Short mmCIF file of C-alpha atoms and ligand atoms in Angstrom, two decimals:
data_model
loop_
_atom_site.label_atom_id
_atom_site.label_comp_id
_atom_site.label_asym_id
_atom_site.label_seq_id
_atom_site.Cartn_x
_atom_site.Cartn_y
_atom_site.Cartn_z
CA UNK A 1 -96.48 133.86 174.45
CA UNK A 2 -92.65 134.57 174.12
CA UNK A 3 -89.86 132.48 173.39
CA UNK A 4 -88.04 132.67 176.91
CA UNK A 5 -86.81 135.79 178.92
CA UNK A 6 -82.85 134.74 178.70
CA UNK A 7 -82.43 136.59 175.13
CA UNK A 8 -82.96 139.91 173.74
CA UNK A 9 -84.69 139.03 171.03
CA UNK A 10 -87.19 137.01 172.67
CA UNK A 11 -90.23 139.39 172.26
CA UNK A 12 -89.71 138.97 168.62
CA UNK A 13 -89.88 135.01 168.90
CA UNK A 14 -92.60 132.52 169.01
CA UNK A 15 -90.52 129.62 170.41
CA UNK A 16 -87.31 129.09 172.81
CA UNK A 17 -84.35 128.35 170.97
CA UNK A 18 -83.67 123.89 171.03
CA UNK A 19 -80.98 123.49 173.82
CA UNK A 20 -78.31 121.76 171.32
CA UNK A 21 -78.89 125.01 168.99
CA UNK A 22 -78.36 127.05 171.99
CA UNK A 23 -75.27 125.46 173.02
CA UNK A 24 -74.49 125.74 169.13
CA UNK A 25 -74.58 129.21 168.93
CA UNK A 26 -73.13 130.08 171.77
CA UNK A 27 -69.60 131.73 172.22
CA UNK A 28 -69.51 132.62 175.72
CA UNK A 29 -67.20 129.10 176.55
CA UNK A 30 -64.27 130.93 175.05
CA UNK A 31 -65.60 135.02 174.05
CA UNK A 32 -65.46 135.28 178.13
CA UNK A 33 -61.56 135.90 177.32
CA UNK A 34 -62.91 139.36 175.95
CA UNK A 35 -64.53 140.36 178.85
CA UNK A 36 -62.11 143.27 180.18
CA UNK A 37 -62.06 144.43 176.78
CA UNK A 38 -65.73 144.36 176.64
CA UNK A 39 -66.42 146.24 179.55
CA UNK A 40 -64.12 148.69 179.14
CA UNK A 41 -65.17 149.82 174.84
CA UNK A 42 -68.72 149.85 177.20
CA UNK A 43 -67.64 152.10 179.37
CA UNK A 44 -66.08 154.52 176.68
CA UNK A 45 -69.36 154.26 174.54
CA UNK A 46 -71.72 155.30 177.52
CA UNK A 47 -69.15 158.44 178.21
CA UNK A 48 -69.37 159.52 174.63
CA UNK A 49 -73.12 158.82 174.62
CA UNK A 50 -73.02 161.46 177.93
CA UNK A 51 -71.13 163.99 176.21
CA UNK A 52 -73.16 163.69 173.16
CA UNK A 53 -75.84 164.55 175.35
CA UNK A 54 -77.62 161.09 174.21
CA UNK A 55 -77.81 159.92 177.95
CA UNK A 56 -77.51 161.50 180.87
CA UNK A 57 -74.77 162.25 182.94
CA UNK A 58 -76.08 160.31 186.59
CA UNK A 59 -77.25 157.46 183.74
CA UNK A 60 -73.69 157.26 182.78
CA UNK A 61 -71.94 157.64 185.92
CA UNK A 62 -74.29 154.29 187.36
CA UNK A 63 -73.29 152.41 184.46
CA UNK A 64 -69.64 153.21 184.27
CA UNK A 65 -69.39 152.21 187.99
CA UNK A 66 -71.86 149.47 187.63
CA UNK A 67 -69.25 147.77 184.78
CA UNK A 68 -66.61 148.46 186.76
CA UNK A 69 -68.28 146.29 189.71
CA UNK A 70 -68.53 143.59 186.81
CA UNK A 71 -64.88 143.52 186.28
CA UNK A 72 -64.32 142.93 189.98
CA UNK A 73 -67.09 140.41 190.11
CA UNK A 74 -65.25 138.83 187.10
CA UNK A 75 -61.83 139.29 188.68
CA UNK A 76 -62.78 137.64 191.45
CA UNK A 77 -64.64 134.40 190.26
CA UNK A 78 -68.11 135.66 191.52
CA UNK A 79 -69.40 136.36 188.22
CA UNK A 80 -69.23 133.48 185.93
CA UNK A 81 -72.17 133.59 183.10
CA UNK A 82 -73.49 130.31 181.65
CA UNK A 83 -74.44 129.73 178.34
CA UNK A 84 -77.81 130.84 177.81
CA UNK A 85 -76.08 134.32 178.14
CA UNK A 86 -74.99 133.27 174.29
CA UNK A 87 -72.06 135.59 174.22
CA UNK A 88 -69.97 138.00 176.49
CA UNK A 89 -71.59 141.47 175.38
CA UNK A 90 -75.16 139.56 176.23
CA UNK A 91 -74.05 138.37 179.35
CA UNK A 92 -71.99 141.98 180.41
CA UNK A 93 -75.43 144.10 179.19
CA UNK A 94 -77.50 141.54 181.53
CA UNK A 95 -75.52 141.34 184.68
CA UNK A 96 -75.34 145.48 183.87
CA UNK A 97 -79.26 145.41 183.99
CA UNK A 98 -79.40 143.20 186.68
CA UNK A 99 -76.93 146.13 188.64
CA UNK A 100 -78.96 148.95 187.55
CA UNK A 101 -82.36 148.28 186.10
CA UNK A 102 -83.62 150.13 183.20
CA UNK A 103 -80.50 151.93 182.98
CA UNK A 104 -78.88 149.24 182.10
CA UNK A 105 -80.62 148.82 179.34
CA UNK A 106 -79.40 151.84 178.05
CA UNK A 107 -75.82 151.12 176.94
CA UNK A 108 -76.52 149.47 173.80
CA UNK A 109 -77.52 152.72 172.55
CA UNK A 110 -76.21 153.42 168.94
CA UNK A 111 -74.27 150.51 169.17
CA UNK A 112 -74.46 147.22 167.76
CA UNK A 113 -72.93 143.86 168.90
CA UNK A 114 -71.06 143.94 165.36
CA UNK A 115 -69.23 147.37 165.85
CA UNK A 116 -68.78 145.71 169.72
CA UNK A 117 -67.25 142.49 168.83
CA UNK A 118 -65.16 144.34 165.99
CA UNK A 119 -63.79 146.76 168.96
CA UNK A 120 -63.08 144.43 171.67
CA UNK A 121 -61.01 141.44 169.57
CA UNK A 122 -59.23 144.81 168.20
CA UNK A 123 -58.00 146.20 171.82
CA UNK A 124 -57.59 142.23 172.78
CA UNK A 125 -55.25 141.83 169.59
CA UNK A 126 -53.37 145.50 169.95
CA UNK A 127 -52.79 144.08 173.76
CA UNK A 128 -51.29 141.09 172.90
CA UNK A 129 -49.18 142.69 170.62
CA UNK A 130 -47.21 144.29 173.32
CA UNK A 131 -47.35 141.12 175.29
CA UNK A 132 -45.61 138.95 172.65
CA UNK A 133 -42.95 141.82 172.09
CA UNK A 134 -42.41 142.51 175.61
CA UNK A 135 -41.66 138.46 175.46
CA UNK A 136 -39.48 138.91 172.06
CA UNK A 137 -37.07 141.41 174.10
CA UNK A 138 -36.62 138.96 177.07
CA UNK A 139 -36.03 135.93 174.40
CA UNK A 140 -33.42 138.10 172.69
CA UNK A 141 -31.91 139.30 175.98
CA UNK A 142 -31.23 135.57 176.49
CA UNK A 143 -29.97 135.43 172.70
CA UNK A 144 -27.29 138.33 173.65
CA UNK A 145 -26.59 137.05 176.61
CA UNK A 146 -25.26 133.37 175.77
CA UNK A 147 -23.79 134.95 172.63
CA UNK A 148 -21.55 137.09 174.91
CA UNK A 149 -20.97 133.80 177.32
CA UNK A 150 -19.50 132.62 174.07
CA UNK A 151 -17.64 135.07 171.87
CA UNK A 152 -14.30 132.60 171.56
CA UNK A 153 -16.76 129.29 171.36
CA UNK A 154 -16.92 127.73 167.68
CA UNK A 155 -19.51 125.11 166.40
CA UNK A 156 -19.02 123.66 163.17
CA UNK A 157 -21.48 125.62 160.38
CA UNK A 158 -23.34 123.55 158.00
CA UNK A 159 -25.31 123.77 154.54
CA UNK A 160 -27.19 120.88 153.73
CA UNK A 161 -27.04 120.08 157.44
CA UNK A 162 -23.19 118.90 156.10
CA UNK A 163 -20.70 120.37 157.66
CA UNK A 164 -19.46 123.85 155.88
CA UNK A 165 -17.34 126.12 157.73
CA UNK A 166 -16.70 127.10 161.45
CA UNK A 167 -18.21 129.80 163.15
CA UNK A 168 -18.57 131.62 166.29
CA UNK A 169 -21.29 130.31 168.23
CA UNK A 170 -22.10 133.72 168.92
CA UNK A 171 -22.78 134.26 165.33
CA UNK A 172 -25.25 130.98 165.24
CA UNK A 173 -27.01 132.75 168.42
CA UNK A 174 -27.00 135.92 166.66
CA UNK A 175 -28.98 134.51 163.77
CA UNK A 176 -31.83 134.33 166.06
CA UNK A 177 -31.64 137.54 167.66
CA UNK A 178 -32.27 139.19 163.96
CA UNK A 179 -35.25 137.02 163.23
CA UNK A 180 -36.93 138.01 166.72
CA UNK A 181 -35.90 141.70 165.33
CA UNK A 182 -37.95 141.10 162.54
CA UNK A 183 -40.63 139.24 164.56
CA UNK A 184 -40.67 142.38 166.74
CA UNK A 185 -41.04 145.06 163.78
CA UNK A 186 -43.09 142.82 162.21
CA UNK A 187 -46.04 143.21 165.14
CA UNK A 188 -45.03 146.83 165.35
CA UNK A 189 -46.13 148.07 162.06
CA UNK A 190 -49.17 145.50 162.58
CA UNK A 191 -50.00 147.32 165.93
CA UNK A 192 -50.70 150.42 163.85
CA UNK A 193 -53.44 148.67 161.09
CA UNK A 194 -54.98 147.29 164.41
CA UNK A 195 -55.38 150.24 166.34
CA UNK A 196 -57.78 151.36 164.28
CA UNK A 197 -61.57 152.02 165.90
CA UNK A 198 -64.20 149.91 164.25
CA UNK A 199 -66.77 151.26 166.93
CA UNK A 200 -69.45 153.34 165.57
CA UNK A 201 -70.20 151.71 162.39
CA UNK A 202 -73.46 150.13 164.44
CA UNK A 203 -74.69 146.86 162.76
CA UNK A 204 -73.11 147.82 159.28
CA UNK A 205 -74.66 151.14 158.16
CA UNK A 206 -73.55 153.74 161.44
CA UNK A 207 -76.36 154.81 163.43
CA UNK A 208 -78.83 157.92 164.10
CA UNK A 209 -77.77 158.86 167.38
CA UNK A 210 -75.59 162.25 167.23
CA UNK A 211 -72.58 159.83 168.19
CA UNK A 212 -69.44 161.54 168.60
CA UNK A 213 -66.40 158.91 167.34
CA UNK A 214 -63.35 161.10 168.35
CA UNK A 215 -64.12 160.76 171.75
CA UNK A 216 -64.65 157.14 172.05
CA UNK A 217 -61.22 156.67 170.16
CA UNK A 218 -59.78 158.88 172.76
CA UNK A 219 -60.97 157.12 175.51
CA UNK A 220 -59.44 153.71 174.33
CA UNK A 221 -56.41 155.30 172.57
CA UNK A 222 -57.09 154.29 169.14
CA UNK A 223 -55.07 155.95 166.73
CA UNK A 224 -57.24 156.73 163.61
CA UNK A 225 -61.40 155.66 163.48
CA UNK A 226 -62.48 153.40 160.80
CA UNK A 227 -63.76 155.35 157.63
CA UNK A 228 -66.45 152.92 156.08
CA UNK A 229 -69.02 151.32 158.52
CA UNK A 230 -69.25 148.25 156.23
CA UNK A 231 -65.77 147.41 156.42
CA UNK A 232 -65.53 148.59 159.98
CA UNK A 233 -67.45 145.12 161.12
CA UNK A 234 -66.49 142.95 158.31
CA UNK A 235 -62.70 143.53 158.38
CA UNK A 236 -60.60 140.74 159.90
CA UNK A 237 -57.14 141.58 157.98
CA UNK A 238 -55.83 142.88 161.53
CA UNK A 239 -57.01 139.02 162.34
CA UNK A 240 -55.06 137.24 159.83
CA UNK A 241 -51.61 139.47 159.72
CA UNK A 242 -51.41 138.79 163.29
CA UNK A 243 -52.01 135.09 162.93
CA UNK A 244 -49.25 135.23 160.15
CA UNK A 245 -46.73 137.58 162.11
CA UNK A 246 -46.86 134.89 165.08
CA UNK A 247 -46.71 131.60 162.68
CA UNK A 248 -42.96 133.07 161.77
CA UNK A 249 -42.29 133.28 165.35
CA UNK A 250 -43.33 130.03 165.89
CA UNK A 251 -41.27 129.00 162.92
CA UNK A 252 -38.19 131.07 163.82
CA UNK A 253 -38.29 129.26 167.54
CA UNK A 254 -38.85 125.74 165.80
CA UNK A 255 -35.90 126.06 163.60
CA UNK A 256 -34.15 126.54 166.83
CA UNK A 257 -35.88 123.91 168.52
CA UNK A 258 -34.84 121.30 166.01
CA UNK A 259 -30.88 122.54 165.99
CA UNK A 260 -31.52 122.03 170.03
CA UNK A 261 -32.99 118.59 169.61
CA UNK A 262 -30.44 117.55 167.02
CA UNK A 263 -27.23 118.81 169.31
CA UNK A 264 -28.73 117.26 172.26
CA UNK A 265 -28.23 114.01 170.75
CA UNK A 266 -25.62 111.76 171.06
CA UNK A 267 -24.57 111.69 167.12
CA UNK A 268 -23.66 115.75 167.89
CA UNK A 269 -23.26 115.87 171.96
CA UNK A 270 -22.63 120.18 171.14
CA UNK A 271 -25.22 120.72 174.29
CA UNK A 272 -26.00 119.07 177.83
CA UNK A 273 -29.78 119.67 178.53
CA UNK A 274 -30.28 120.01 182.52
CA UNK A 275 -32.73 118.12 184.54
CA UNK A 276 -35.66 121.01 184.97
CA UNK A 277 -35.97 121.09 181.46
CA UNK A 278 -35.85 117.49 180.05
CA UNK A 279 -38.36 114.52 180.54
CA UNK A 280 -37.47 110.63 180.96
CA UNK A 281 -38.71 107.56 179.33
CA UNK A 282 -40.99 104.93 181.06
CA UNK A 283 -39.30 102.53 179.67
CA UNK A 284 -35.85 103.39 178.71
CA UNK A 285 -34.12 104.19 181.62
CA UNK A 286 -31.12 105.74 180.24
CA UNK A 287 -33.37 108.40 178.74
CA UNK A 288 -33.51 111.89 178.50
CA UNK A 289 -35.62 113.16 176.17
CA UNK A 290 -35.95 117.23 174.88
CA UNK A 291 -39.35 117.82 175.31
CA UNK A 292 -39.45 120.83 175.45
CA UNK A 293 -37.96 122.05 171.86
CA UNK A 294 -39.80 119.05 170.66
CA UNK A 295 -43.31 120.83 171.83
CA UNK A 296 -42.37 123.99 170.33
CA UNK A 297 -41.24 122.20 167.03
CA UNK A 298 -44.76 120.49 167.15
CA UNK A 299 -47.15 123.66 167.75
CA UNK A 300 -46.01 125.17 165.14
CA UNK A 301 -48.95 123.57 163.21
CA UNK A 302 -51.85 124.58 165.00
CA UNK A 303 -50.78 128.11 164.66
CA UNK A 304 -50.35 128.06 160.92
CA UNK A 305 -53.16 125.81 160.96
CA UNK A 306 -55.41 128.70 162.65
CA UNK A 307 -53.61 130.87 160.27
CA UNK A 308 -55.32 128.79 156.77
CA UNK A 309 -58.94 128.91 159.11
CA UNK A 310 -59.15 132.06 159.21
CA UNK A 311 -58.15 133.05 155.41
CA UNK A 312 -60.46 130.27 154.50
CA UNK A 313 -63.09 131.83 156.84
CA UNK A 314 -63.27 134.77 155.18
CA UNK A 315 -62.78 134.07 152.13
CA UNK A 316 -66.30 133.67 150.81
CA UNK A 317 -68.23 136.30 153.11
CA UNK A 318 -70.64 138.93 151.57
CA UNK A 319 -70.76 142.39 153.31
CA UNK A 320 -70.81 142.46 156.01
CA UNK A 321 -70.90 140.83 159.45
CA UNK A 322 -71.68 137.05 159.11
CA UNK A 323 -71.71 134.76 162.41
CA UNK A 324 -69.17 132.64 160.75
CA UNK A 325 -66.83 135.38 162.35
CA UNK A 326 -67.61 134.41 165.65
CA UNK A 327 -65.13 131.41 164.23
CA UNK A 328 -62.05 133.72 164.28
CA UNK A 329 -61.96 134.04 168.60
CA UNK A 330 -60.59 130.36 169.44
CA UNK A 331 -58.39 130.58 166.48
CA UNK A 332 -56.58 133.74 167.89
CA UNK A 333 -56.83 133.07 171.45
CA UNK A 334 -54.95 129.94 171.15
CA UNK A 335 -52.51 131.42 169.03
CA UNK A 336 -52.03 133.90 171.79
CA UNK A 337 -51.68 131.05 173.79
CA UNK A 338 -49.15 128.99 172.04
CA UNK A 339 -47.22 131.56 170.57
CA UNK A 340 -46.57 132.97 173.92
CA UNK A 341 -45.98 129.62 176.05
CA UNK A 342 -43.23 128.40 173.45
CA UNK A 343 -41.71 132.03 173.56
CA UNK A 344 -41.77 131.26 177.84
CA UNK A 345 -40.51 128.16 177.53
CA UNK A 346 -37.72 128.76 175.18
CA UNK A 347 -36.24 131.49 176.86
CA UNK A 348 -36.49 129.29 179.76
CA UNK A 349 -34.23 126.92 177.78
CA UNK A 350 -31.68 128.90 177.08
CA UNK A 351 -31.18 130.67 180.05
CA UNK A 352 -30.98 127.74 182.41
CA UNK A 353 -31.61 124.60 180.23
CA UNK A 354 -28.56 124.13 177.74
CA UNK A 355 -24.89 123.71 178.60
CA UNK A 356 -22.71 124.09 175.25
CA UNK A 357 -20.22 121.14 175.29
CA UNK A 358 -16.95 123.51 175.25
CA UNK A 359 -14.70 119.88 174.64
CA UNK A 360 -17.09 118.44 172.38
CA UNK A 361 -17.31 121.97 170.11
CA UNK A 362 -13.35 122.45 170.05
CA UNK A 363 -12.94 118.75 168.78
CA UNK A 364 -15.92 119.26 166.26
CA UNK A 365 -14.77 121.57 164.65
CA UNK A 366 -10.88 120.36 164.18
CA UNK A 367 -12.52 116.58 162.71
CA UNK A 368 -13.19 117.47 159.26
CA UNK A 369 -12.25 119.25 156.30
CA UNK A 370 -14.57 122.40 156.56
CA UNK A 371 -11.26 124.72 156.24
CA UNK A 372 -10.85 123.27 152.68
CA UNK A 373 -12.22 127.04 151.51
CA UNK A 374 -9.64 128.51 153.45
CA UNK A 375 -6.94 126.68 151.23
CA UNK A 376 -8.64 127.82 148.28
CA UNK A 377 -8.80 131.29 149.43
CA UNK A 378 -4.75 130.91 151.05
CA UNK A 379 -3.73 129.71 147.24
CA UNK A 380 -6.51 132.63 145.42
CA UNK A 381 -4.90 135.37 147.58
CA UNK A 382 -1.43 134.31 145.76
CA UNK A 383 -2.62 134.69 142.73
CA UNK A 384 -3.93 131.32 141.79
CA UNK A 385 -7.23 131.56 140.25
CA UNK A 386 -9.54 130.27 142.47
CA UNK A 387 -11.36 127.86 140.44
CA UNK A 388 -8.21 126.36 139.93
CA UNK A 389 -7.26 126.59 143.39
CA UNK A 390 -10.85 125.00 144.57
CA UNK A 391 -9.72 121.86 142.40
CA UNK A 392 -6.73 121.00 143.74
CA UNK A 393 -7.82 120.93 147.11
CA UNK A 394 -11.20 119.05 146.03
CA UNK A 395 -7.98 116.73 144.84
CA UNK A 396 -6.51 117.11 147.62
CA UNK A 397 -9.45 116.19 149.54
CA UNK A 398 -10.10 112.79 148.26
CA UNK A 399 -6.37 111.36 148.43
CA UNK A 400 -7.07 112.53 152.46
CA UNK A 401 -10.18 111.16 152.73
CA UNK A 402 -8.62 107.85 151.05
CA UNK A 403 -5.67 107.98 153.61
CA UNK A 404 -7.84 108.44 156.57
CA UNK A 405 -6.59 111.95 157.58
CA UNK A 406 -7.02 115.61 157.97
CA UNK A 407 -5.55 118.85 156.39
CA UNK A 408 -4.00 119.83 159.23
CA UNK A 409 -1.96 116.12 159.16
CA UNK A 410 -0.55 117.09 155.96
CA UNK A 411 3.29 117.32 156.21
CA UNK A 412 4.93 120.54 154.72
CA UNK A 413 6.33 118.89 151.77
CA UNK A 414 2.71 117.54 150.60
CA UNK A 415 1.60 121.04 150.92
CA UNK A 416 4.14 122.20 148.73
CA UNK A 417 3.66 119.46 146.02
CA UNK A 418 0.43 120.58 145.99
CA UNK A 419 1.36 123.99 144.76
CA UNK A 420 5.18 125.69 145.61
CA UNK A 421 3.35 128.88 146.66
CA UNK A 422 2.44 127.09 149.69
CA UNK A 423 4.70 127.86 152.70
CA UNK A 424 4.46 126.37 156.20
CA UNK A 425 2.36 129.38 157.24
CA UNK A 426 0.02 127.23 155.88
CA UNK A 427 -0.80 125.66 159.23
CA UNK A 428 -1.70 128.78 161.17
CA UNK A 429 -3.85 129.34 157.96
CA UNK A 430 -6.22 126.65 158.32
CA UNK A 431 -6.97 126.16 162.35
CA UNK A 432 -10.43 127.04 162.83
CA UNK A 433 -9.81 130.14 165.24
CA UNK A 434 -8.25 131.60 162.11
CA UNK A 435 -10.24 130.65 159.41
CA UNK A 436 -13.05 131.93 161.24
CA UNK A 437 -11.39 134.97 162.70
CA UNK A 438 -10.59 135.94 158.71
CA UNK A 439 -14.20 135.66 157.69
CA UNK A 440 -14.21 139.33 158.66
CA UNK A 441 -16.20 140.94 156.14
CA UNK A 442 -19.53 142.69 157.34
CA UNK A 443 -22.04 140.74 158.82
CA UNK A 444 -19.52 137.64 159.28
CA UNK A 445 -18.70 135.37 161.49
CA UNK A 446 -15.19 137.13 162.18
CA UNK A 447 -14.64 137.80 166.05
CA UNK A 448 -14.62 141.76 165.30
CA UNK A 449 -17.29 141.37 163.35
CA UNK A 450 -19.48 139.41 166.09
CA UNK A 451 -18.12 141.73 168.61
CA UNK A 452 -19.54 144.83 166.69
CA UNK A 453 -23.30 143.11 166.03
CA UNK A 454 -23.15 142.13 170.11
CA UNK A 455 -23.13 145.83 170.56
CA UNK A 456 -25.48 146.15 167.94
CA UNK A 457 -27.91 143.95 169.59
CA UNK A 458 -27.38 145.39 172.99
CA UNK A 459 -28.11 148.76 171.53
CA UNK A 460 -31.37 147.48 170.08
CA UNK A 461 -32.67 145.71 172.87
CA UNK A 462 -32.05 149.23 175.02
CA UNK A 463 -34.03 151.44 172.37
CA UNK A 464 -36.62 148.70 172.73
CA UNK A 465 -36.99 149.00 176.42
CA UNK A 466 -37.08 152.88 176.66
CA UNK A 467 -39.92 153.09 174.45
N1 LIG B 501 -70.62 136.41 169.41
C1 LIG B 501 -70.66 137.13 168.20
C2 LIG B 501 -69.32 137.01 167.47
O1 LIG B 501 -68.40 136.66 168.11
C3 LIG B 501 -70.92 138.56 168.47
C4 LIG B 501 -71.53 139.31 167.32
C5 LIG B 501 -72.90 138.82 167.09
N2 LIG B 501 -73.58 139.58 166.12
C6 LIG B 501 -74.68 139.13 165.48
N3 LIG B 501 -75.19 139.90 164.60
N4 LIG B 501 -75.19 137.97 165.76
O2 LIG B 501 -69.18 137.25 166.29
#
């Protein structure tokens, strides 16, 4: 007697598997996400298996067509397998056999589900690669283009989350658009250690058929075939740099997502959030919370969270495949997932979400003492040293503070008992449009300065697009 008919294996058993170890085992709840990927590596191996002159050409040509038909049942909700197909290169090979009969049986020819599994998370990875950075351009785009909105615009700058110096709010928007850059390169030089064909290195030691591995690669554009069969179905690295290289996204967009949250508020008022992107309170009726950057902010941890799984995963695994791999699918399909809903959703923010208080910004940045540098720098550029400068304005400073008012309240004569080198040019010296318009150096926040990295940006996101 055999175990049951359902698996492979089944000659080679004496008993059906127990239904909660079936369930157990299986991966086909969430490994049905590789299913495109699946079919098409099959369809590659049976070509190369033609040309090898392993199978034969009408064998080929039945299957290739017959796994096409699979894709369109799949596309189309008719074909939905269950669990006791265990896993989506079971339940592809059966509904193939089903198709074709013996032929069917066929594919798995100088293959193994190791090299299989290896291949398709590879092509589902390098696709989602170009997903996320098609996303990162259209996230910068919106970067660039509320920068431009607000070239003139100033918010106050802080360190320590106290309030510094002014700057453009270009140059705040800016900051962004150069960690997407890196966000961007980063997945680009990943793209290239993932497009790398684990396929042919069978269960861990190659295989006897005559295979030919340059044509396979061909067929599914990899770049460069793995060189060592072991490491071929044992190597997650591609796994984990991804997971890392979208955790800094996700950290990048919550950094952004807390500045939104905290200017939302009334304590900074610097943005207005509209109505299609904000939430209300079921109790509170006055209410209206930011949701959205406050989701973003919070799924940060389950990505860096799937991150630590899968280095901890691997970290203990012998050569070469284990099943504990068959852990590493949720982890990156809902980092897929998050990563690119909070990319969605924050561009959707920006665009058409947040109004920048113009009132609210010009008073911020006039209701404090962040040009106190600037007098330093006024008195330095006289010849004062400026640690000696820096102290008498710290001085200075405190007796304002004391006195309940600003800088730019100081009368000419308390300027120049402050130091005689200090004429009433002073004044001009310390608004904000001109202590930020001086900070001119490269990669300031000096208007020419922004103006030049606007173009920069607009230059990158064009090379970006005409690849
Ligand atoms: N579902 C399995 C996984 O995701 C496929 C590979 C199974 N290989 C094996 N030798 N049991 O890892």
């Amino acid at each position: 007697m055999t175990a049951s008919s359902s698996q492979p294996w089944s000659e080679r058993f004496e008993t059906a598997l127990h239904p909660a170890i079936a369930q157990f085992n299986a991966s086909i709840s969430f490994d049905i996400a590789l299913i495109e990927y699946d079919i098409t590596g099959s369809q590659a191996h049976a070509q190369m298996l033609a040309a090898a002159g392993i199978l034969s050409e009408p064998e080929v040509e039945a299957m290739v067509q017959a796994l096409e038909q699979i894709r369109q049942e799949y596309r189309s909700g008719v074909f939905r397998p269950g669990l006791d197909a265990e896993d989506v290169h079971f339940a592809v090979e059966r509904r193939l056999t089903e198709l074709i009969g013996d032929v069917g049986k066929k594919v798995h020819t100088g293959r193994s589900r190791n090299d299989q599994v290896a291949t398709d998370v590879r092509l589902y990875v390098r696709a989602q690669i170009r997903e996320v950075q098609r996303q990162l351009v259209e996230w910068q785009r919106v970067l660039v283009t509320r920068a431009q909105e607000h070239g003139e615009t100033l918010i106050p700058g802080y360190t320590h989350l106290q309030r510094a110096q002014p700057v453009s709010l270009a140059h705040h928007l800016l900051a962004y658009f150069e960690m997407a850059e890196r966000d961007w390169q980063r997945l680009e030089q990943l793209y290239a250690r993932v497009n790398v064909m684990p396929l042919g290195s069978g269960a861990l030691a190659g295989t006897t058929f005559p295979i030919d591995r340059q044509i396979t690669a061909r067929l599914l554009e990899f770049d460069e075939i793995g060189r060592n069969s072991l490491d071929g179905v044992s190597d997650r690295d591609f796994a984990v740099e991804f997971l890392a290289a979208a955790g800094l996204i996700m950290v990048h967009l919550s950094r952004f997502a807390e500045e939104v949250i905290l200017w939302s508020s009334t304590e900074f008022g610097f943005v207005v959030l509209s109505d299609r992107v904000s939430t209300g309170s079921s109790i509170m009726p006055q209410k209206k919370n930011p949701d959205v950057p406050e989701l973003v902010r919070g799924k940060v941890g389950r990505v860096c969270g799937h991150l630590q799984g899968l280095l901890m995963l691997l970290k203990g695994l012998p050569l070469a495949y284990n099943k504990d791999m068959q852990e590493d699918k949720e982890a990156i399909f809902d980092t897929v997932q998050t990563v690119r809903s909070c990319l969605e959703a924050m561009t959707i923010l920006l665009e058409e979400g947040m109004t920048f208080q113009g009132d609210r910004l010009h008073q911020a940045v006039r209701e404090d003492f962040a040009n106190a540098t600037d007098v330093a720098d006024y008195l330095a550029k006289k010849g004062v040293p400026f640690r000696e400068a820096y102290n008498l304005v710290g001085k200075l400073v405190k007796t304002c503070v004391q006195e309940g008012i600003l800088l730019a309240e100081l009368p000419l004569e308390r300027w120049q008992e402050l130091h005689p080198l200090i004429e009433a040019d002073i004044f001009a010296a310390i608004a904000p449009e001109t202590v930020v318009a001086a900070r001119n150096s490269y990669g300031g926040t000096g208007f020419a300065q922004v103006r030049q990295q606007l173009a920069h940006a607009h230059d990158r996101i064009a090379q970006k697009t005409n690849l």
